[in-house]
Short mmCIF file of C-alpha atoms in Angstrom, two decimals:
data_model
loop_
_atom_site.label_atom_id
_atom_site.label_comp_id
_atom_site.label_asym_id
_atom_site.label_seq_id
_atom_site.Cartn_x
_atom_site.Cartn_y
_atom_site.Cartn_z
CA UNK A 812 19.98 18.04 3.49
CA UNK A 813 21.19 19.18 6.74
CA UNK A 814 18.86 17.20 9.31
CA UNK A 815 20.48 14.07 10.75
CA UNK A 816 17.94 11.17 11.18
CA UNK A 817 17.84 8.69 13.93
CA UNK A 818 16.76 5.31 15.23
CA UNK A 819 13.65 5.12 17.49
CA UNK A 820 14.79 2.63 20.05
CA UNK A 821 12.71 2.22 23.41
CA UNK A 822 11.70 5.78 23.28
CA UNK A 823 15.24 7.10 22.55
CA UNK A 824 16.25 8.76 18.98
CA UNK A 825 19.53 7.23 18.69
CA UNK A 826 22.33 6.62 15.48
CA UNK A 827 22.59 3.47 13.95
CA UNK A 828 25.83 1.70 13.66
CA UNK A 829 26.41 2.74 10.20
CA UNK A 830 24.55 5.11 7.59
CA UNK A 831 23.43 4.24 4.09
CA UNK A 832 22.40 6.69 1.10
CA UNK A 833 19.19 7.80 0.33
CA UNK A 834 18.67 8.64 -3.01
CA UNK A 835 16.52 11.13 -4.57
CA UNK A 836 15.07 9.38 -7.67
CA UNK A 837 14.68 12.79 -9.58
CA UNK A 838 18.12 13.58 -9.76
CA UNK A 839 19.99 10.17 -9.04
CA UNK A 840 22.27 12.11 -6.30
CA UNK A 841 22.38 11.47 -2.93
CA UNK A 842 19.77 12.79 -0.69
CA UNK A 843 21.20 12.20 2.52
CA UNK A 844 22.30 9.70 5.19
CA UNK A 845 20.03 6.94 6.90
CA UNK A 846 21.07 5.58 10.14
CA UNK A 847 21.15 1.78 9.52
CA UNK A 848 20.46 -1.04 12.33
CA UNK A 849 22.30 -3.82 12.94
CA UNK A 850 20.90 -7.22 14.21
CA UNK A 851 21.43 -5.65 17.94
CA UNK A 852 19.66 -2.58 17.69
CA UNK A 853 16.54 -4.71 15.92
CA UNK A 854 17.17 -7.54 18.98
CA UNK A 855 16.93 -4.11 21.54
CA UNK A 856 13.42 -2.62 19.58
CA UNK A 857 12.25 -5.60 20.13
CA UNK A 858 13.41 -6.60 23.38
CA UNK A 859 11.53 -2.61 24.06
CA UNK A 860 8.54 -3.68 22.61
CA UNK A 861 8.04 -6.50 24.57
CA UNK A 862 8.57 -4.76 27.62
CA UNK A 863 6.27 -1.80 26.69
CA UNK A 864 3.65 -4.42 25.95
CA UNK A 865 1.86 -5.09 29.41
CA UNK A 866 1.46 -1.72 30.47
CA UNK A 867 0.04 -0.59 27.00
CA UNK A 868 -2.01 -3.47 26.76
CA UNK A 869 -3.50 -2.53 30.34
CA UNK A 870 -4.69 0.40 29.22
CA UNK A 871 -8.47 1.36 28.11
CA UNK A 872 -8.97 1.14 24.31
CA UNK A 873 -10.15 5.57 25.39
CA UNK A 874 -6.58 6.01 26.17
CA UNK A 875 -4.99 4.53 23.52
CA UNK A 876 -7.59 6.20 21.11
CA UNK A 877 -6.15 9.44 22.12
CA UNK A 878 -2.59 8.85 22.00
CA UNK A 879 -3.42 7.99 18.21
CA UNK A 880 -5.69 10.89 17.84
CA UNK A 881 -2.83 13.24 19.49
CA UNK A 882 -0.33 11.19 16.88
CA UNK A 883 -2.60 12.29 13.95
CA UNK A 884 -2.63 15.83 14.93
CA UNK A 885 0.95 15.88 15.26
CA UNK A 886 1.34 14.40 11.75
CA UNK A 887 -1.15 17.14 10.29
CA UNK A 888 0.82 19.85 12.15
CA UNK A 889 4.24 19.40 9.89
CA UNK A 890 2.24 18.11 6.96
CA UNK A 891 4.50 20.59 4.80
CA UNK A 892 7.33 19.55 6.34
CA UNK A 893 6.14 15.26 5.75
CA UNK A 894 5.44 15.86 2.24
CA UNK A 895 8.39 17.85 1.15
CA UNK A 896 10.48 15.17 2.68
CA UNK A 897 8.35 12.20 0.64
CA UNK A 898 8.80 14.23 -2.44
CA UNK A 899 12.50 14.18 -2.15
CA UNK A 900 12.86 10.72 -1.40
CA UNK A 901 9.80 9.19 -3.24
CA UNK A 902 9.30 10.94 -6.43
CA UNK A 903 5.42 11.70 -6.56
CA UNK A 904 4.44 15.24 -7.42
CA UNK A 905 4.04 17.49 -3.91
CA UNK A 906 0.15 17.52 -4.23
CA UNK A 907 0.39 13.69 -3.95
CA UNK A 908 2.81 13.33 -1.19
CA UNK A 909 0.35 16.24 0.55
CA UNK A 910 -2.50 13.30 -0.36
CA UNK A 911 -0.64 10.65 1.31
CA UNK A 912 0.09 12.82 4.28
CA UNK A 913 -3.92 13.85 4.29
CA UNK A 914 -4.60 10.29 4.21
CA UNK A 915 -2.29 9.55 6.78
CA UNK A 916 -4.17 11.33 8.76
CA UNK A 917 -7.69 10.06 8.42
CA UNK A 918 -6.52 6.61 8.76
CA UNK A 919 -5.67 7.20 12.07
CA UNK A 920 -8.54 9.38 13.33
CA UNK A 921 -10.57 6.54 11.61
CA UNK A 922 -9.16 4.04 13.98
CA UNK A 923 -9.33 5.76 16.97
CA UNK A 924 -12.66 6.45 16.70
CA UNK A 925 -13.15 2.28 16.21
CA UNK A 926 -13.71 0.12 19.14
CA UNK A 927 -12.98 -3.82 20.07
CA UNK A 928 -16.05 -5.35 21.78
CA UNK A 929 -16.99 -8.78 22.96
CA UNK A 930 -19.44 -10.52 20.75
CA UNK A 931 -22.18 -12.20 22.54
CA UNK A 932 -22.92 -15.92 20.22
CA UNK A 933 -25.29 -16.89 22.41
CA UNK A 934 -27.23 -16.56 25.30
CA UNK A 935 -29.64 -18.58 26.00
CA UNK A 936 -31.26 -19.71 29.30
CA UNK A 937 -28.45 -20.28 31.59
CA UNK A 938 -25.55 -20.49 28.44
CA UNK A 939 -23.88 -17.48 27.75
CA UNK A 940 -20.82 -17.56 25.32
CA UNK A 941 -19.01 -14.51 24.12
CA UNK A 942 -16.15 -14.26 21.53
CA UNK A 943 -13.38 -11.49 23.32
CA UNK A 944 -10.69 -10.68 21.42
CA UNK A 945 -7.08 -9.68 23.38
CA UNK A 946 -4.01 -7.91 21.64
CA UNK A 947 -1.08 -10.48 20.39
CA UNK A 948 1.85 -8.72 21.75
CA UNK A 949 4.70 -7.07 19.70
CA UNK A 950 4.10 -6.85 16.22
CA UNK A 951 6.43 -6.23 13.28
CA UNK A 952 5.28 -3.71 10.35
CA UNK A 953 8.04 -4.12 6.91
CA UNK A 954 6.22 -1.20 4.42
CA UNK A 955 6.94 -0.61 1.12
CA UNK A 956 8.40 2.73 -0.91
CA UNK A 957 5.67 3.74 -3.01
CA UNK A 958 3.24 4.64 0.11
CA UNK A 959 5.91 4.54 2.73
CA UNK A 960 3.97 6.50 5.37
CA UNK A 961 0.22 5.38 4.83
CA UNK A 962 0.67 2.53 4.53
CA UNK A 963 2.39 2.42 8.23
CA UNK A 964 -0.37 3.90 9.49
CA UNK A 965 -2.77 0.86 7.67
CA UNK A 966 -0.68 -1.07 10.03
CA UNK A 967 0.21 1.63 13.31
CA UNK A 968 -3.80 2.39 14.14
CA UNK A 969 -4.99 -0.78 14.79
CA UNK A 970 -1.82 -2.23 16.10
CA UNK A 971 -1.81 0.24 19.04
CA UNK A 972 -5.54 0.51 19.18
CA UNK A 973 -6.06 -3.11 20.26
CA UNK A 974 -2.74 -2.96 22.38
CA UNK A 975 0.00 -4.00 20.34
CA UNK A 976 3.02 -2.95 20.46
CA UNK A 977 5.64 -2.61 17.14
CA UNK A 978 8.94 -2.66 15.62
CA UNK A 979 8.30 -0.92 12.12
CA UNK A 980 11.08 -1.25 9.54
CA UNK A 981 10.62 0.78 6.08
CA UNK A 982 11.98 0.11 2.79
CA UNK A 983 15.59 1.51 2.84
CA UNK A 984 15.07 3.37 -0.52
CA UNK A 985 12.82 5.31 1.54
CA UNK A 986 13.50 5.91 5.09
CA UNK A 987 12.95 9.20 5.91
CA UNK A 988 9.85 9.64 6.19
CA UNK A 989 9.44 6.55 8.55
CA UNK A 990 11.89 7.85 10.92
CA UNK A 991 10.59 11.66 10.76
CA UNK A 992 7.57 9.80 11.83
CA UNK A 993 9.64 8.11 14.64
CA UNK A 994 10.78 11.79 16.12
CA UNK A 995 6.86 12.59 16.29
CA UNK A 996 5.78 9.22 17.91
CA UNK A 997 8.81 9.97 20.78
CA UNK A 998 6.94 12.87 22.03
CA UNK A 999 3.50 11.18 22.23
CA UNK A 1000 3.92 7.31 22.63
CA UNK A 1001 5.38 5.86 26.00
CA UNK A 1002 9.08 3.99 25.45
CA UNK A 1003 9.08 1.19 23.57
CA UNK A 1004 5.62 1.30 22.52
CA UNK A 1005 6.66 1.95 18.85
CA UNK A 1006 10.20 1.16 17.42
CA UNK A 1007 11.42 2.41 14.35
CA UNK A 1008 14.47 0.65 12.59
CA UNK A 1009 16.01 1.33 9.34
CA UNK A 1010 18.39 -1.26 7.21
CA UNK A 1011 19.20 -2.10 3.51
CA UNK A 1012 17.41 -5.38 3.59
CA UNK A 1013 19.33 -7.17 5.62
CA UNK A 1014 17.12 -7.49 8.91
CA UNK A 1015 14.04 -8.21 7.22
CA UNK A 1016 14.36 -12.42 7.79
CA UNK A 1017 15.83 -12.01 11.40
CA UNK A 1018 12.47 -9.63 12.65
CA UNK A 1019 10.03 -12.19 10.77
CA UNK A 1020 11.47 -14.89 12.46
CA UNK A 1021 12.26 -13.23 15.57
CA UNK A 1022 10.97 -15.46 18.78
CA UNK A 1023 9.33 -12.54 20.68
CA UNK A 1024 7.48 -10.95 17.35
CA UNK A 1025 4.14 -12.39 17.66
CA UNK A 1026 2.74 -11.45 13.97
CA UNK A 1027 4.11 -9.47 10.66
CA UNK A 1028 2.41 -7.54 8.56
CA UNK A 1029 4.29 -6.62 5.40
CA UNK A 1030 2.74 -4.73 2.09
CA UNK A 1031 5.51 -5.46 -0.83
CA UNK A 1032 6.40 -7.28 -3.43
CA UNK A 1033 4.36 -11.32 -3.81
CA UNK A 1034 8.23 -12.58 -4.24
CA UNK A 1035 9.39 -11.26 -1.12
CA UNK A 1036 5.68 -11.70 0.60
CA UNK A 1037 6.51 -15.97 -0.11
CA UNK A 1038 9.42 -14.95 2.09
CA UNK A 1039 7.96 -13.37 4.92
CA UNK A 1040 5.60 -15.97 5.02
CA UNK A 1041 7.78 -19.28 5.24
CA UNK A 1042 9.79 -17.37 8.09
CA UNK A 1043 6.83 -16.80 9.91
CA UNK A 1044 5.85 -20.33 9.68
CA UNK A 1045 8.61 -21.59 11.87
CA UNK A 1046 6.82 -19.87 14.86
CA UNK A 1047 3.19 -20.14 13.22
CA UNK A 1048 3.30 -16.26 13.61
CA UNK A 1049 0.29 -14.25 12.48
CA UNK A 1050 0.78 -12.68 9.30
CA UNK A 1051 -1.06 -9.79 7.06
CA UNK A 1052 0.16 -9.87 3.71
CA UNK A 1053 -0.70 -7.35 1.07
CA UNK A 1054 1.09 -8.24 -2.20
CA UNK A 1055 0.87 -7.55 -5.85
CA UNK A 1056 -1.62 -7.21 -8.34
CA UNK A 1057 -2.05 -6.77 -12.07
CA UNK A 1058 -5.47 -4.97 -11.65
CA UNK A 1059 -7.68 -4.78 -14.77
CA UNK A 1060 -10.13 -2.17 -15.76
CA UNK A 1061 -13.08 -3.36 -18.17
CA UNK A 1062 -15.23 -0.87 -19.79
CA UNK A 1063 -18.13 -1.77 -21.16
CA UNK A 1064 -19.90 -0.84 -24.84
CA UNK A 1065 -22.61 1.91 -22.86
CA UNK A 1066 -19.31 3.68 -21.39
CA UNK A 1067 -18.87 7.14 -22.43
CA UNK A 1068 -15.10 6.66 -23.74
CA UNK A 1069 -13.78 9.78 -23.20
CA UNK A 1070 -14.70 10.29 -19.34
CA UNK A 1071 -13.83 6.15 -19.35
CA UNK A 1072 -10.12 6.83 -20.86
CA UNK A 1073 -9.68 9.53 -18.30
CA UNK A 1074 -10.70 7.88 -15.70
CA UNK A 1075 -9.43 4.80 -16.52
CA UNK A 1076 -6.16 7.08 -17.25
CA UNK A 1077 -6.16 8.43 -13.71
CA UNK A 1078 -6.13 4.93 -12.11
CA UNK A 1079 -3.17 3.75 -14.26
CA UNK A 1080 -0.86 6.77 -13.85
CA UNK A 1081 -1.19 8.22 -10.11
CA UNK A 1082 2.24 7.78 -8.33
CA UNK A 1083 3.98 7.26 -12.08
CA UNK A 1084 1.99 3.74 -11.73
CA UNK A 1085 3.54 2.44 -8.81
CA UNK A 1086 0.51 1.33 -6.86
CA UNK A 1087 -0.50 -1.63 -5.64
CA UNK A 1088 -3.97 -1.11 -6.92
CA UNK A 1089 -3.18 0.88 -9.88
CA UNK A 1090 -5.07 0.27 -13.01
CA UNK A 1091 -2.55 -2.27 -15.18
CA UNK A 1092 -3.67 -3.42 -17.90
CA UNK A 1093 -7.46 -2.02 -20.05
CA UNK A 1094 -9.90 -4.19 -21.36
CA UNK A 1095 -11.95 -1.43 -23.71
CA UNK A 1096 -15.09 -2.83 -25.41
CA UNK A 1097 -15.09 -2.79 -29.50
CA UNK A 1098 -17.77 -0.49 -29.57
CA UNK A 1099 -15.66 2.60 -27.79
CA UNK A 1100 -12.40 1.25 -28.25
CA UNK A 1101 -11.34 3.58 -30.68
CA UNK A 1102 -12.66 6.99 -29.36
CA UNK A 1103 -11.26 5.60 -25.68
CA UNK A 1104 -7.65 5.27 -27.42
CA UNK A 1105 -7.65 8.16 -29.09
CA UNK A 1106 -8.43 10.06 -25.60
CA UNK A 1107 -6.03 7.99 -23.01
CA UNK A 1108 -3.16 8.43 -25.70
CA UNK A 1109 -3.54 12.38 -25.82
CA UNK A 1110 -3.71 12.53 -22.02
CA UNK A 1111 -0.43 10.31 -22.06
CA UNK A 1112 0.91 13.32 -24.21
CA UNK A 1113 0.30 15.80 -22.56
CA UNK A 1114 1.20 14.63 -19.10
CA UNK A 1115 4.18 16.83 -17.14
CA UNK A 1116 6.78 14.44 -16.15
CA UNK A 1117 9.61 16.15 -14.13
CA UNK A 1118 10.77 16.49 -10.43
CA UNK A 1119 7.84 16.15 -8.07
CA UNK A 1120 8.15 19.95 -6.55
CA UNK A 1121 7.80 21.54 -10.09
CA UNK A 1122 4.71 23.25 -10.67
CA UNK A 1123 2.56 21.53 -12.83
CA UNK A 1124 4.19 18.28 -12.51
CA UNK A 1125 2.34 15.44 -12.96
CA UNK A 1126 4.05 12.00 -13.32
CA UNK A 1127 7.20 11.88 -11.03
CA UNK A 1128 9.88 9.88 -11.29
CA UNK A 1129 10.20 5.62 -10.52
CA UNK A 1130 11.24 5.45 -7.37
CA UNK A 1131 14.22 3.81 -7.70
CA UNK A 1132 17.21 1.89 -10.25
CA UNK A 1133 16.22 -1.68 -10.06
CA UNK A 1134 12.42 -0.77 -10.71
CA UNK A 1135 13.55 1.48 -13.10
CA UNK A 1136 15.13 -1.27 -15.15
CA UNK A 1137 12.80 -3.73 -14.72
CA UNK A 1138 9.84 -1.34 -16.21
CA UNK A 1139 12.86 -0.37 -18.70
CA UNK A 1140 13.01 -3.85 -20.03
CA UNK A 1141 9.12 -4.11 -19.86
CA UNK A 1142 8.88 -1.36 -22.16
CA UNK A 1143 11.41 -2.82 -24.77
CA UNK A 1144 9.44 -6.42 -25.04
CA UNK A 1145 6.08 -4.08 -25.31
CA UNK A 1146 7.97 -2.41 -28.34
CA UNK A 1147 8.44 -5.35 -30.28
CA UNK A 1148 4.88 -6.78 -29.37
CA UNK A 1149 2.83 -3.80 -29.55
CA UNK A 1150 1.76 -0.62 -30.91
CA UNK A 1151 3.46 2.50 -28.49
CA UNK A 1152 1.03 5.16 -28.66
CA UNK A 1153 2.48 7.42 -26.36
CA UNK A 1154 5.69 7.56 -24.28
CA UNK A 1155 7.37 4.24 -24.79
CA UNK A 1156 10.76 4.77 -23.37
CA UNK A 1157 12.93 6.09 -20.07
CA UNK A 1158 13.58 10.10 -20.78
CA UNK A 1159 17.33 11.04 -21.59
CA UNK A 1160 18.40 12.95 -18.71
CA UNK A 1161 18.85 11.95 -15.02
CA UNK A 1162 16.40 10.27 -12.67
CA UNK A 1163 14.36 7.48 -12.63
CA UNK A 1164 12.05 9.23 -15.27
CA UNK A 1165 9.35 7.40 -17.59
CA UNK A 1166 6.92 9.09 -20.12
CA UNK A 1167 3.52 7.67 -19.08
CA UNK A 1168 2.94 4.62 -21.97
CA UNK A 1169 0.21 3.41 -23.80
CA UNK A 1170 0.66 0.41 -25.68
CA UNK A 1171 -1.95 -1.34 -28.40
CA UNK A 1172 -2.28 -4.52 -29.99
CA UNK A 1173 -0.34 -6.91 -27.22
CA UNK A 1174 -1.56 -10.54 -26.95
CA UNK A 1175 -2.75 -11.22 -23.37
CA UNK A 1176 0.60 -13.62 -22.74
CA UNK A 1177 2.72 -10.50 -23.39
CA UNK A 1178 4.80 -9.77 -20.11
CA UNK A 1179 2.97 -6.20 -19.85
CA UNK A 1180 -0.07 -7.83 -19.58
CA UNK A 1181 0.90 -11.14 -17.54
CA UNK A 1182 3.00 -9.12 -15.09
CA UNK A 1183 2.65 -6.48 -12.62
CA UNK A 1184 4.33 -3.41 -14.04
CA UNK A 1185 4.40 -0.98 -11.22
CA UNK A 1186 5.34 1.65 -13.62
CA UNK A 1187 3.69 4.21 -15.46
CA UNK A 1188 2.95 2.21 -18.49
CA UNK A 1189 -0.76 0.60 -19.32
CA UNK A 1190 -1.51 -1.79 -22.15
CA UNK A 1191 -5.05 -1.43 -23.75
CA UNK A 1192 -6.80 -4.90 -24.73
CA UNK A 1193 -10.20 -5.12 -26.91
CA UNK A 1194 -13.02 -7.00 -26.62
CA UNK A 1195 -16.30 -7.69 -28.07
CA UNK A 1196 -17.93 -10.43 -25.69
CA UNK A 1197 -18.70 -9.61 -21.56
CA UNK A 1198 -18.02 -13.36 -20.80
CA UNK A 1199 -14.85 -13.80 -22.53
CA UNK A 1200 -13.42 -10.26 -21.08
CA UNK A 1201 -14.58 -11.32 -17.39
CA UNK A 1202 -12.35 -14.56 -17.86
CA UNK A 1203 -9.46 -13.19 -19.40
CA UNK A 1204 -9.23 -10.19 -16.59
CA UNK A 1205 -9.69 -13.47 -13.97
CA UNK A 1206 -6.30 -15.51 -16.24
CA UNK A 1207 -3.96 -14.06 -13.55
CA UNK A 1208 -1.97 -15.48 -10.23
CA UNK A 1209 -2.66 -12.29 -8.77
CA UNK A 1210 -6.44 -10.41 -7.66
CA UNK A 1211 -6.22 -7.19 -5.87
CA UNK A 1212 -8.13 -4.60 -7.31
CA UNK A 1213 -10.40 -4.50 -10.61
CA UNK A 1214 -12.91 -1.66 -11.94
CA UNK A 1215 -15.73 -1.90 -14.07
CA UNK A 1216 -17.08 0.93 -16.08
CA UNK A 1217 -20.95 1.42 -17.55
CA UNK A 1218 -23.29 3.43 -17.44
CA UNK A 1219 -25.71 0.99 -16.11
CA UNK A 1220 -24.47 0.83 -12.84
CA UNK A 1221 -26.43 -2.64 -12.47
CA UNK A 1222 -25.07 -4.71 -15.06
CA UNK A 1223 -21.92 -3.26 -14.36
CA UNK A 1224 -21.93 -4.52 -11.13
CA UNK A 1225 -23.02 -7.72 -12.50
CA UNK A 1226 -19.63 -7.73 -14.45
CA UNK A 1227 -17.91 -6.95 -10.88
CA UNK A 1228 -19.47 -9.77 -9.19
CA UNK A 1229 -17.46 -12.00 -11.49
CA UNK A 1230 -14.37 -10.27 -11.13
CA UNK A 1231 -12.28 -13.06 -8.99
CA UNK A 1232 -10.19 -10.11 -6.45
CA UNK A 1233 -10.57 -8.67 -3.19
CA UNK A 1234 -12.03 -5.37 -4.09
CA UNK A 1235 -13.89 -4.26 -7.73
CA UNK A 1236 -14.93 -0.53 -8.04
CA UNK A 1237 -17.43 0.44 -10.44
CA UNK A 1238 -17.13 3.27 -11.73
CA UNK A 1239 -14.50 5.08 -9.89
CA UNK A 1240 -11.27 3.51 -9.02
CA UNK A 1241 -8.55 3.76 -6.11
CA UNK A 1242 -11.76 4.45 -3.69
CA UNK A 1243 -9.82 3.69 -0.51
CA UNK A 1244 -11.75 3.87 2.69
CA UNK A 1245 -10.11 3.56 6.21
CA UNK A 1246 -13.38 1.93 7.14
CA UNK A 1247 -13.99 -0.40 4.52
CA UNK A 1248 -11.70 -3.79 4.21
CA UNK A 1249 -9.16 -4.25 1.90
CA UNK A 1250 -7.60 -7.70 1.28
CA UNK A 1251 -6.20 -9.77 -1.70
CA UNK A 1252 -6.98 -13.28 -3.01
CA UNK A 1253 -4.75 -16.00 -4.63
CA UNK A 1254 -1.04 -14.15 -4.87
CA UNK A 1255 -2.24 -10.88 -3.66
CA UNK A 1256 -2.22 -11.49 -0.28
CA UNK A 1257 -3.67 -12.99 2.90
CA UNK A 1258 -5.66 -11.29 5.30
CA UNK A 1259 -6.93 -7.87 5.22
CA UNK A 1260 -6.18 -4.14 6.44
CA UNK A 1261 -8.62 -1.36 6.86
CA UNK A 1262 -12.15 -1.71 8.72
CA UNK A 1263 -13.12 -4.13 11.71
CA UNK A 1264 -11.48 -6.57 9.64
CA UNK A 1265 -8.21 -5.00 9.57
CA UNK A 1266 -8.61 -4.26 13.09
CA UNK A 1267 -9.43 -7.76 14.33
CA UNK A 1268 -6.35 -8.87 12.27
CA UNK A 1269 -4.26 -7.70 15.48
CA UNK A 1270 -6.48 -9.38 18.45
CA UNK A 1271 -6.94 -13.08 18.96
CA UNK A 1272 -9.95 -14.42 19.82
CA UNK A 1273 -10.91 -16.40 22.81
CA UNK A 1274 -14.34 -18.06 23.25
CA UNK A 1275 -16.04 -17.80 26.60
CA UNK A 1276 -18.62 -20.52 27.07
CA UNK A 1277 -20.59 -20.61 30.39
CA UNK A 1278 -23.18 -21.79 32.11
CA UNK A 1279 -25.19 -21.19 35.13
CA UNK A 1280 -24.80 -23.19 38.12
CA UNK A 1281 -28.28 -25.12 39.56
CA UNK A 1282 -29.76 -22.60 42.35
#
């Protein structure tokens, strides 16, 4: 690859003080060179950001709206150009990195069509009290590899909406992207309104517990989510936290099995598994059990695992070594627990490749079902009883996501009601809406993204209480 990347840096693109590889987890070569930050360069995008704040801030919630809107129309304009690149150093099939691009896209037309407004709590006779809400000042986004550039722009829109200003730092196994987006932003956004810095997880502690960084929001790992937290708490910074999850499907016994398996397939295997929401472990009534096995193992089959530009590709690679192993040594324990159906064990030829897994007959302590897998590899639990299902998919530290499938919709979302995490589907699954909130509970996070919700996450609200004076 012949393009040379840079730092965004108080609205210059400039080198870093060294370079790191970027691997592309289809082959296991290298892809190219990332500019990498040092502890000066962060201090500087910060030190931009800070400055860039009172001028941005000062501006109408209209103007800022259509710097975003511009940003999104810039981002659809080289969508080819944004997904090839994600492809390369991602993994996921070029119709899904053209997804994340599309949905890129709406999330920030979605927020720049939103508005802050004061809330009036009361006003009665001569007492008038409003809740306003102001911006918090220079904000830090750390985003993971799977989504690398949505999942900025979860965190971009309302941060600039409300009149924020950021540092973003992306996972260094997948840069690119980020700081493609960064050469866009230059064009649009006013200096050191948006700083983009790249590292090999080295700067992530000194930006979370940077003085003049007023809140983080990180999506990642719950391990290194404990992290950002108790660095943040030296400062009592704000934080957004959106973690793991080990997101269980339950279909019920009035389930069609065969549209249930490939649905519930679909949920489990997108983006070779590695979602935060993906479907991870299958709770399939008695009654349909076998029909639904039968039909999620032959998809496994006959899925097309190979690099992500191939046509017909389906399942990519994992995105990179160390996830690699660890769904590598999942798949071993599975083997002597289980029943492998399908798949069952890393391909024989380089990259990061997987066959898409379906494994029987595990007891619910089994690491595959305990743990978050982030790989594309589901087990498949029975059950005969709704009440003993709903508290077995509820045994978990973690509670993202959860889907319930039936045919009648209102017992099913009877079933949801009980399901203890932030969002259940019914029905459908990965039904992501930039205007509908998304938050975890327990281990999967704290706050929320998406909707007013996500948007009030980066404002602070004051309470104005007056009264009138006697005539």
């Amino acid at each position: 690859m012949d393009k040379q990347f840079r730092l965004l840096i108080d609205g210059q693109l400039v080198p870093g003080v060294a370079t790191f590889d970027v691997i592309n987890p289809a082959t296991e070569t290298v892809l190219t060179q990332a500019p990498r930050a040092d502890a000066a360069q962060l201090d500087a995008a910060v030190a931009a950001a800070k400055r860039a704040f009172p001028a941005w801030a000062a501006r109408s919630q209209d103007d800022r709206a259509a710097l975003i809107d511009q940003l999104a129309e810039a981002v659809m304009a080289r969508i080819d150009e944004f997904a090839q690149l994600l492809t390369a150093e991602q993994g996921k099939p070029l119709d899904q990195a053209k997804g994340e691009m599309f949905a890129t896209y709406y999330v920030l037309k979605a927020f720049a069509g939103m508005r802050v407004t004061d809330k009036v709590l009361r006003e009665d006779g001569d007492n008038t009290v409003i809740e306003h809400r102001t911006p918090l000042g220079v904000c830090a986004a750390i985003t993971p590899w799977n989504f690398p550039v949505v999942l900025l722009a979860n965190k971009l829109g309302p941060c600039l909406l409300t009149g924020n200003t950021m540092v973003a730092k992306p996972a260094p196994t997948t840069p690119l992207t980020t700081l493609l987006l960064g050469e866009v932003m230059a064009d649009i956004l006013p200096a050191g309104v948006v700083n983009v810095i790249a590292d090999v997880n080295d700067l992530g502690a000194a930006l979370s517990t940077h003085p003049d960084v007023a809140k983080v929001a990180f999506t990642g790992s719950t391990a290194t989510g404990k992290k950002v937290m108790a660095s943040a708490a030296g400062s009592v910074k704000r934080v957004t936290l959106e973690l793991g999850g080990n997101d269980a499907a339950i279909v019920l016994d009035d389930m069609p099995a065969k549209l249930a398996a490939e649905k519930v397939y679909q949920g489990a295997m997108v983006n070779a598994g590695q979602v935060c929401v993906a479907i991870k472990r299958a709770y399939v009534h008695e009654t349909v059990y076998d029909e639904f096995i039968a039909e999620i193992t032959r998809l496994a089959q006959e899925a097309v695992v190979d690099e992500g530009t191939r046509q017909g590709v389906t399942i990519g690679p994992v995105q990179n070594k160390m996830q690699f192993e660890k769904v590598s040594a999942l798949l071993a324990d599975a083997r002597e627990r289980g029943t492998v159906l399908a798949g069952g064990a890393p391909l024989d030829r380089p990259g990061y490749f997987i066959a898409p897994t379906i494994v029987a007959d595990l007891d619910d302590d089994a690491p595959l079902v305990r743990e978050e897998q982030f790989g594309p590899v589901l087990p498949v639990l029975k059950f005969a009883d709704v009440d003993d299902v709903i508290a077995r998919a509820n045994d978990s530290d973690y509670g993202l996501g959860g889907t319930v499938w039936g045919k009648d919709v209102a017992r099913a979302m009877d079933v949801a009601r009980r399901i203890d995490t932030g969002t259940v589907w019914v029905n459908q699954h990965l039904a992501i809406d930039p205007a509908i909130p998304f938050r975890g509970v327990r281990q999967s996070g704290l706050g929320g993204e998406l909707g007013e919700a996500g948007l009030l996450e980066y404002t602070q609200a004051h309470i104005i209480n007056a009264v009138s004076l006697p005539a």
